[in-house]
mmCIF file of C-alpha atoms and ligand atoms in Angstrom:
data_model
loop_
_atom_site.group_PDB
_atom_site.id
_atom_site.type_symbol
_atom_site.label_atom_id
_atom_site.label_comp_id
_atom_site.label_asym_id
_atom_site.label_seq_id
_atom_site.Cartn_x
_atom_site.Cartn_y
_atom_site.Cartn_z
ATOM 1 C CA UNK A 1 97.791 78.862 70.462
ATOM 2 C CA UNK A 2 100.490 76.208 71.817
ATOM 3 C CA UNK A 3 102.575 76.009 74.425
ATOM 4 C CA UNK A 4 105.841 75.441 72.943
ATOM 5 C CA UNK A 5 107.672 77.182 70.037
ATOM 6 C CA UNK A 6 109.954 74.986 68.208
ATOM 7 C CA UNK A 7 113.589 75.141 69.123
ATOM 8 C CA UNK A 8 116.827 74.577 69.072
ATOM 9 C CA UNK A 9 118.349 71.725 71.250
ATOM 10 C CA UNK A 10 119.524 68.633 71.164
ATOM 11 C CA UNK A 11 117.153 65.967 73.059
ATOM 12 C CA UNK A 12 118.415 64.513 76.353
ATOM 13 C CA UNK A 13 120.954 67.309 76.890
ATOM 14 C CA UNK A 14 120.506 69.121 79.885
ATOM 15 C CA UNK A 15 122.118 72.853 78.290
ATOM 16 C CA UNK A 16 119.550 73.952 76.001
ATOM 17 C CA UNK A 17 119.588 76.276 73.658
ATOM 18 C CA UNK A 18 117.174 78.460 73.282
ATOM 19 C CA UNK A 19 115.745 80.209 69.844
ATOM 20 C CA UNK A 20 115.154 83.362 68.828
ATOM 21 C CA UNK A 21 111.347 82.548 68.145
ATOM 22 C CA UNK A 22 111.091 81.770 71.514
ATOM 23 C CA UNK A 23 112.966 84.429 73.028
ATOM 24 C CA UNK A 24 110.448 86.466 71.146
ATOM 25 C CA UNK A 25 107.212 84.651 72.055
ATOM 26 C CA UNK A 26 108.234 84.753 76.068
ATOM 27 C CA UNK A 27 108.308 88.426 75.720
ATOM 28 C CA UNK A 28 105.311 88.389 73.608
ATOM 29 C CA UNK A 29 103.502 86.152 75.920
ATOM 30 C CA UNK A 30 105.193 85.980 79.233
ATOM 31 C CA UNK A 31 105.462 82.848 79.664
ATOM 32 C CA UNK A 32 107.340 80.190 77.192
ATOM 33 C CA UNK A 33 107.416 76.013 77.881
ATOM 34 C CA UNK A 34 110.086 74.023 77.039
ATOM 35 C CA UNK A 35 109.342 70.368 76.072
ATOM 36 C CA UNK A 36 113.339 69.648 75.918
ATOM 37 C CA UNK A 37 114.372 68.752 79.538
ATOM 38 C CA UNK A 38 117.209 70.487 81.451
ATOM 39 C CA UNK A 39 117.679 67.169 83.959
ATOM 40 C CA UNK A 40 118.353 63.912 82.922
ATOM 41 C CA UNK A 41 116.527 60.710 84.286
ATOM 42 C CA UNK A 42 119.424 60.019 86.804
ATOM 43 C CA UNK A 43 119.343 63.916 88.227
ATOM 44 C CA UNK A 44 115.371 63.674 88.293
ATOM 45 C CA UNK A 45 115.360 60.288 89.892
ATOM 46 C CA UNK A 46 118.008 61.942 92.796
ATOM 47 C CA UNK A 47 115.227 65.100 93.202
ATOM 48 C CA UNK A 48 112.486 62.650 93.292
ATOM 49 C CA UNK A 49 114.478 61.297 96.923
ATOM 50 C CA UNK A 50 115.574 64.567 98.216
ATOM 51 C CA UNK A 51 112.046 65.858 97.620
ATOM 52 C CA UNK A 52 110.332 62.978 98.975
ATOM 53 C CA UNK A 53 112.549 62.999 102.364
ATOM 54 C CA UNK A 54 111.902 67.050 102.745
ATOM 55 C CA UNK A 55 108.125 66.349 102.433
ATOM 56 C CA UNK A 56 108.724 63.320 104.939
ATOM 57 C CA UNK A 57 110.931 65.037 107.431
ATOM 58 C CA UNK A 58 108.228 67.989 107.417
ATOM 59 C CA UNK A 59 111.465 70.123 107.248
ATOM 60 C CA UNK A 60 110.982 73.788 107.537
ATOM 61 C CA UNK A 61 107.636 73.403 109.091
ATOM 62 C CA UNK A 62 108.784 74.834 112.559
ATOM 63 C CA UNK A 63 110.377 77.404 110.773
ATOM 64 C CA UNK A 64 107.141 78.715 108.638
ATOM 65 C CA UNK A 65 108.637 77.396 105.499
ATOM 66 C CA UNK A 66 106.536 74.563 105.583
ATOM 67 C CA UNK A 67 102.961 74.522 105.148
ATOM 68 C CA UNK A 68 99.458 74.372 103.286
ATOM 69 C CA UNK A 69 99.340 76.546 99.940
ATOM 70 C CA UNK A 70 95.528 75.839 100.184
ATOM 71 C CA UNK A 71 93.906 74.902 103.355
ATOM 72 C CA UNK A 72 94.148 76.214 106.658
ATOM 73 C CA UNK A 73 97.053 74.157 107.790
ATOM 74 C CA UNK A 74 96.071 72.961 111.070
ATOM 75 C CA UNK A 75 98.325 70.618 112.886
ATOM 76 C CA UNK A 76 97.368 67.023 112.253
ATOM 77 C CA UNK A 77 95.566 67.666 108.927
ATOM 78 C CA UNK A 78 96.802 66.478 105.885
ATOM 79 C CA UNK A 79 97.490 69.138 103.903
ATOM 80 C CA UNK A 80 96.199 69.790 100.492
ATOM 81 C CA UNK A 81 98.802 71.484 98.750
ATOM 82 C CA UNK A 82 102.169 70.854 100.824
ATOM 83 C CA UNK A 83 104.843 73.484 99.679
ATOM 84 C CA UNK A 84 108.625 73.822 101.100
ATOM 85 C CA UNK A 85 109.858 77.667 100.513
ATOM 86 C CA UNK A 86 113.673 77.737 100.345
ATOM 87 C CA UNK A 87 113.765 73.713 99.957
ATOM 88 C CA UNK A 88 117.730 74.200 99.819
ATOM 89 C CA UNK A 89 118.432 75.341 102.828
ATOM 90 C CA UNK A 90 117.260 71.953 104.277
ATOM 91 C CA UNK A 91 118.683 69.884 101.245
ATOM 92 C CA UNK A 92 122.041 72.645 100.286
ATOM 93 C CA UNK A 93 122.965 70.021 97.429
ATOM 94 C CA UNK A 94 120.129 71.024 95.604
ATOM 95 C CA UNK A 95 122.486 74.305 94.390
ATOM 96 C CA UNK A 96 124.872 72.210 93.326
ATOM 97 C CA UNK A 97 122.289 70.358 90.773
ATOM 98 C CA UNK A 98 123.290 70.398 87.113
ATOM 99 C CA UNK A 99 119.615 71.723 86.420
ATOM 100 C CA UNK A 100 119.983 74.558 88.190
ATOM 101 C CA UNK A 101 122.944 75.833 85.584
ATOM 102 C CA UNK A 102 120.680 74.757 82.733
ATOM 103 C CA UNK A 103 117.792 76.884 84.066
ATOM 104 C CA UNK A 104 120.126 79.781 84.728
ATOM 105 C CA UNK A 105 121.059 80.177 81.024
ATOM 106 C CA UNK A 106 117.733 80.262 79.716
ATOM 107 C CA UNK A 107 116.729 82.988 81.930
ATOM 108 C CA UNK A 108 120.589 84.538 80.878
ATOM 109 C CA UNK A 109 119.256 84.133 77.195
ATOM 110 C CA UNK A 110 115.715 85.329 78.138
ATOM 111 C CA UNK A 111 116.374 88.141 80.501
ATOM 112 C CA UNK A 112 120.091 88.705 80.200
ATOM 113 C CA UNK A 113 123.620 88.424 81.582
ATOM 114 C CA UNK A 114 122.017 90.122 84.823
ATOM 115 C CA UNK A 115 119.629 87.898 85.665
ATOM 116 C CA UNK A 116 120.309 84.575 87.330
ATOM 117 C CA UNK A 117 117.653 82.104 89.510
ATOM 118 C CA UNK A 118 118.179 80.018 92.590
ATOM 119 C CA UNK A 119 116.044 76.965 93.985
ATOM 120 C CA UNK A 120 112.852 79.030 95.429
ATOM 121 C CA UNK A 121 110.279 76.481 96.522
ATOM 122 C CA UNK A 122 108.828 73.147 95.797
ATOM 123 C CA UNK A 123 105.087 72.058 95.851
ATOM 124 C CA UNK A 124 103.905 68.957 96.408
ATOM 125 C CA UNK A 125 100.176 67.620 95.010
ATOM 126 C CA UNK A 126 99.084 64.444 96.124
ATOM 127 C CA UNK A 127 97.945 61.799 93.879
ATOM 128 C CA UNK A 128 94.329 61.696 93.336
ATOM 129 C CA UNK A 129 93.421 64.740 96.170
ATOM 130 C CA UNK A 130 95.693 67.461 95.028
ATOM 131 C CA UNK A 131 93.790 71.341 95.814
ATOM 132 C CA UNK A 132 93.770 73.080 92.457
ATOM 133 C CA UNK A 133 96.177 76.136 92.582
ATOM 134 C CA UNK A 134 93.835 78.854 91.588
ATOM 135 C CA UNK A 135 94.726 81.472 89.194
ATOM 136 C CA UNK A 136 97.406 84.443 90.537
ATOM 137 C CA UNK A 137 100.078 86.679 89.717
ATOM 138 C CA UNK A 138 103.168 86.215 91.839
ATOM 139 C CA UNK A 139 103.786 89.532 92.367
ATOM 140 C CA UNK A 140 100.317 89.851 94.626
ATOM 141 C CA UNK A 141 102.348 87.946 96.672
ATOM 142 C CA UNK A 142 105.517 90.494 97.411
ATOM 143 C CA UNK A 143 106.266 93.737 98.747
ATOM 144 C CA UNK A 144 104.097 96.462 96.800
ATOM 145 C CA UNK A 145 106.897 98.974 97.243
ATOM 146 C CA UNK A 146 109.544 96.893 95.230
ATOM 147 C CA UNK A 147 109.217 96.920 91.326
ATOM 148 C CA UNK A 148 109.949 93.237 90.115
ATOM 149 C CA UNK A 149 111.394 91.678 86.661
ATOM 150 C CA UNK A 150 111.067 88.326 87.591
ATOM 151 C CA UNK A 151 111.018 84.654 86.764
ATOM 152 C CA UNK A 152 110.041 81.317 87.918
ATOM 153 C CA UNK A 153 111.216 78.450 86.539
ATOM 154 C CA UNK A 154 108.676 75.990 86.940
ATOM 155 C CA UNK A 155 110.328 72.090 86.483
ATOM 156 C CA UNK A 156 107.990 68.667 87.145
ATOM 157 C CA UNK A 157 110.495 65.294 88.225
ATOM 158 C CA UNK A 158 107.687 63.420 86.460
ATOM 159 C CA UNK A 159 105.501 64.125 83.619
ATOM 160 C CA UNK A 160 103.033 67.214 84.147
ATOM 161 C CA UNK A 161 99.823 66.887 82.395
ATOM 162 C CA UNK A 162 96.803 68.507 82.677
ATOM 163 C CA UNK A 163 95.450 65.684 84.457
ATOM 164 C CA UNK A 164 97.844 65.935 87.484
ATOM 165 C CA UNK A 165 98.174 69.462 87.508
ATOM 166 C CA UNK A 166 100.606 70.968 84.913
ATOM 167 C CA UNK A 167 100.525 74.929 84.575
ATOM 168 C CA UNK A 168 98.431 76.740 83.140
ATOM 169 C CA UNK A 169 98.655 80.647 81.640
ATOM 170 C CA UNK A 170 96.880 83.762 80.023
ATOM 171 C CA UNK A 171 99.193 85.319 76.927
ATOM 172 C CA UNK A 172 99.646 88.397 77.576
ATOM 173 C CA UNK A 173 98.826 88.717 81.044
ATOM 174 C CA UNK A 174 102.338 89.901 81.989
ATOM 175 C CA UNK A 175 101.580 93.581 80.481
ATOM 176 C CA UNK A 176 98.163 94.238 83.486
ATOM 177 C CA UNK A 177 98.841 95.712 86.266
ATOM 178 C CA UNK A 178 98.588 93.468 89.662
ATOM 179 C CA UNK A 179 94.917 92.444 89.865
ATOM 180 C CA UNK A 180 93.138 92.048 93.078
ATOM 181 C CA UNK A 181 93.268 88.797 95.079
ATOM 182 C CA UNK A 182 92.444 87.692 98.292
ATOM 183 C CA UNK A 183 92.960 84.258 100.288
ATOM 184 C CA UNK A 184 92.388 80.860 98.885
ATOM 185 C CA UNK A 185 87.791 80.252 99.248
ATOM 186 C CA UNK A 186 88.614 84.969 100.832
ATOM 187 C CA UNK A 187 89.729 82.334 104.289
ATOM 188 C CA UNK A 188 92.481 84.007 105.672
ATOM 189 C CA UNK A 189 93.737 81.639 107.577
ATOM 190 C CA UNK A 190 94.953 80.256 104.015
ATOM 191 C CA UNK A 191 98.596 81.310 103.186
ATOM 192 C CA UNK A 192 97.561 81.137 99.191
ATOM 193 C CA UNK A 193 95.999 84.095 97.171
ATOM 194 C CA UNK A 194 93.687 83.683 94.377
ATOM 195 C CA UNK A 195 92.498 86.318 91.821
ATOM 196 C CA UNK A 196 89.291 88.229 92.781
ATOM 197 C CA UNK A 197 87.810 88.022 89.102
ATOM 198 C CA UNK A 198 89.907 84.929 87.231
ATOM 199 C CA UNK A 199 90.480 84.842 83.861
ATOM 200 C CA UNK A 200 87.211 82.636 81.924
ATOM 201 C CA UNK A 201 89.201 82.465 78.394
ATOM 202 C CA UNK A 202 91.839 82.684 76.832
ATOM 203 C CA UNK A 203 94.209 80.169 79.051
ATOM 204 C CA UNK A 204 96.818 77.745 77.698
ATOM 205 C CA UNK A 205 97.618 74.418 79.270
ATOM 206 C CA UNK A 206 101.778 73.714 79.137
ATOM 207 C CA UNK A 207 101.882 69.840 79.517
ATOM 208 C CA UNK A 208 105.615 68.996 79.777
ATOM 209 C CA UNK A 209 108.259 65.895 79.848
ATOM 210 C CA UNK A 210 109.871 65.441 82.836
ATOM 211 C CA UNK A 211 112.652 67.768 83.591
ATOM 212 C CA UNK A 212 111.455 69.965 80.724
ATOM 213 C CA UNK A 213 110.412 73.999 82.226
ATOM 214 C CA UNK A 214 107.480 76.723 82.251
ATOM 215 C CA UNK A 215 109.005 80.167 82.680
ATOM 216 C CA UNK A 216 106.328 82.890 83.450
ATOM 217 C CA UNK A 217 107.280 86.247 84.498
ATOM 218 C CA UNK A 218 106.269 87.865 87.860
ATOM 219 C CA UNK A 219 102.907 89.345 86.555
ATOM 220 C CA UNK A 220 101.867 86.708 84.232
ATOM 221 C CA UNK A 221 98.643 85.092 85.000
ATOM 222 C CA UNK A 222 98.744 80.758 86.298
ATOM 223 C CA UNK A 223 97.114 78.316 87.414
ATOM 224 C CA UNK A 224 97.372 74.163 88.073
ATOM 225 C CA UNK A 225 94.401 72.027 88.361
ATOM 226 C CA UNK A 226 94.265 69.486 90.637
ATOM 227 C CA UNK A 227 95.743 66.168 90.290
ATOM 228 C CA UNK A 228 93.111 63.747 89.438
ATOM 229 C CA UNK A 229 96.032 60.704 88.603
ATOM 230 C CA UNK A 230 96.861 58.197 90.244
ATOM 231 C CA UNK A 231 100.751 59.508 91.127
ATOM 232 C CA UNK A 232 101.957 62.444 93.246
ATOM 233 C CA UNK A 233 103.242 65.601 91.129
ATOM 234 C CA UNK A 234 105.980 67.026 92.548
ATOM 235 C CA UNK A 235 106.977 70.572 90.969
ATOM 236 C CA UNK A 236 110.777 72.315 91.867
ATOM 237 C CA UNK A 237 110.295 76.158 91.162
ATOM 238 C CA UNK A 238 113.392 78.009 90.590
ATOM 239 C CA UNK A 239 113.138 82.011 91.323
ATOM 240 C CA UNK A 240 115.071 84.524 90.577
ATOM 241 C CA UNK A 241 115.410 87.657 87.728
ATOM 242 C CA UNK A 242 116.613 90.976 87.114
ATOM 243 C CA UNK A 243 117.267 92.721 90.621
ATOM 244 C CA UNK A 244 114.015 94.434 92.040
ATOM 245 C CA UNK A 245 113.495 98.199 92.372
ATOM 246 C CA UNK A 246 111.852 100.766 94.202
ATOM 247 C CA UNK A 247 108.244 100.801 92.951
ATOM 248 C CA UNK A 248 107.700 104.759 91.456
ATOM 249 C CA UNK A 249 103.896 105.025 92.277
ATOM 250 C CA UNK A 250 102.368 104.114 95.291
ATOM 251 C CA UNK A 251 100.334 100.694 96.004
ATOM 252 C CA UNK A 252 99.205 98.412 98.376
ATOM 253 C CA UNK A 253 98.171 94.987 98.597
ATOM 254 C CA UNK A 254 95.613 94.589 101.860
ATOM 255 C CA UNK A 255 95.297 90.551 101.001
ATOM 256 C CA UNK A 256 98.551 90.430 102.319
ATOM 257 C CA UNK A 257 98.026 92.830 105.566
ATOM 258 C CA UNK A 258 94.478 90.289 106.105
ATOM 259 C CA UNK A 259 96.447 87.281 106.189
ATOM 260 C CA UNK A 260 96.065 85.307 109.322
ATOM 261 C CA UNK A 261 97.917 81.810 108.712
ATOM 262 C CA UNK A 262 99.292 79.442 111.399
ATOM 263 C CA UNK A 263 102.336 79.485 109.327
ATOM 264 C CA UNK A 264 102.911 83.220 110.256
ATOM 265 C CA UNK A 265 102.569 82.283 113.393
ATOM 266 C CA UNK A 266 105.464 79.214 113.112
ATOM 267 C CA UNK A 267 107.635 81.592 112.076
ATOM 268 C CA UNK A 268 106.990 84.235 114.931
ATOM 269 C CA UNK A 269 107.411 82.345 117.550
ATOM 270 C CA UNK A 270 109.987 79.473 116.297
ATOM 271 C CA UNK A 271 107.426 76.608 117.567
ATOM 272 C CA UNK A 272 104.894 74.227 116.599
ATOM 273 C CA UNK A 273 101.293 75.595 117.923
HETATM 274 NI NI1 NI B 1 102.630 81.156 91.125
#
């Protein structure tokens, strides 16, 4: 099966409409790519510079919000999967990005007049070193008494292949229940989860243009390899959905509770260890 179900659009316009057929195969599948982009060169060559000076600046990282997805993220270390939560708070013109309306009527047209998305984090893989983001489900990552219908909106500012880490998902996987995960290598001094038992078949690679999207709902299964090219992939992941509810059963999710991470610790006490 492919990635992307031909649609409607016109190319180089950043509003893009979105077909029935692929209305249908995101709820079908849970996930649906879009090869059409929703930035233009000149907005994705103005993210390339904000990006690059919030990964420069290290902003957030006193704060917690900045830190290593995948290693231990020990002061003076280079990371191996940098990631900024709430970029936009450091960088506030980011909500007023042209993008950011695009991606908020296809998840409109997906999810409906409800559901919006705001800038939700950006992650950083370095050229030629970049950690593999193992396979997850959001949701392992949130509060297991909240019932989610959510989205990211997953947009490169360069090509993503599968060569420097494009995303990667299992059809389907939005209808199972949470699956167990633990820490990044079960070290829980890594902020990252990874599924206990990850998928062996079935997966679908979602190469996109720049500026084009991945939109995965909050149970679908993903994954990125690691970037074995010779430039830096930079990824801005909008977040957002329907409104969450109370969960009706009862659940837990002890990977979280195990979780030990120096970036915990940021945020508790305000300071670089
Ligand atoms: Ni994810």
């Amino acid at each position: 099966m492919g990635c992307v179900s031909g649609g409607e659009g016109t190319e180089g316009s950043r509003s893009v409409a979105i077909g029935d057929a692929e209305v249908a195969f995101f709820h079908e599948n849970g996930f649906l790519a879009i090869d059409r982009p929703i930035a233009d060169a000149e907005e994705l060559a103005w993210l390339r510079v904000v990006y690059d000076r919030l990964f420069d600046e290290r902003a957030g990282r006193t704060e917690g919000n900045q830190f290593d997805l995948a290693g231990a993220d020990e002061e003076g270390r280079e990371a191996a999967l940098p990631q900024i939560l709430d970029p936009a708070r450091y960088a506030p013109e980011l909500n007023q990005g042209r993008f950011l309306s695009a991606a908020n009527a296809i998840v409109r047209r997906l999810l409906g007049p409800e559901a919006s998305v705001g800038i939700g984090h950006a992650i950083y893989k370095p050229a030629g070193s970049g950690a593999a983001t193992p396979w997850h489900q959001d949701e392992a990552y949130w509060d297991p008494s909240r019932d989610y219908t959510s989205v990211s909106v997953w947009m490169p500012l360069q090509e993503a292949t599968v060569d420097n880490g494009c995303l990667w998902f299992i059809p389907g996987s939005h209808r199972w229940d949470v699956q167990p995960h633990r820490s990044i290598g079960g070290d829980v001094r890594v902020h990252g989860l990874e599924m206990v038992s990850p998928p062996t078949e079935g997966a679908v690679a979602c190469p996109l243009p720049p500026g084009g999207v991945t939109i995965h709902l909050n149970r679908t299964a993903h994954y990125a390899g690691p970037n074995v090219s010779g430039v830096p992939r930079r990824a801005l992941i909008m977040m957002g959905g329907l409104p969450d509810r109370p969960y009706s059963g009862s659940r837990a999710f002890p990977w979280n509770e195990a979780k030990r991470t120096a970036r915990a610790e940021r945020a508790a006490t305000g300071q670089t260890p």
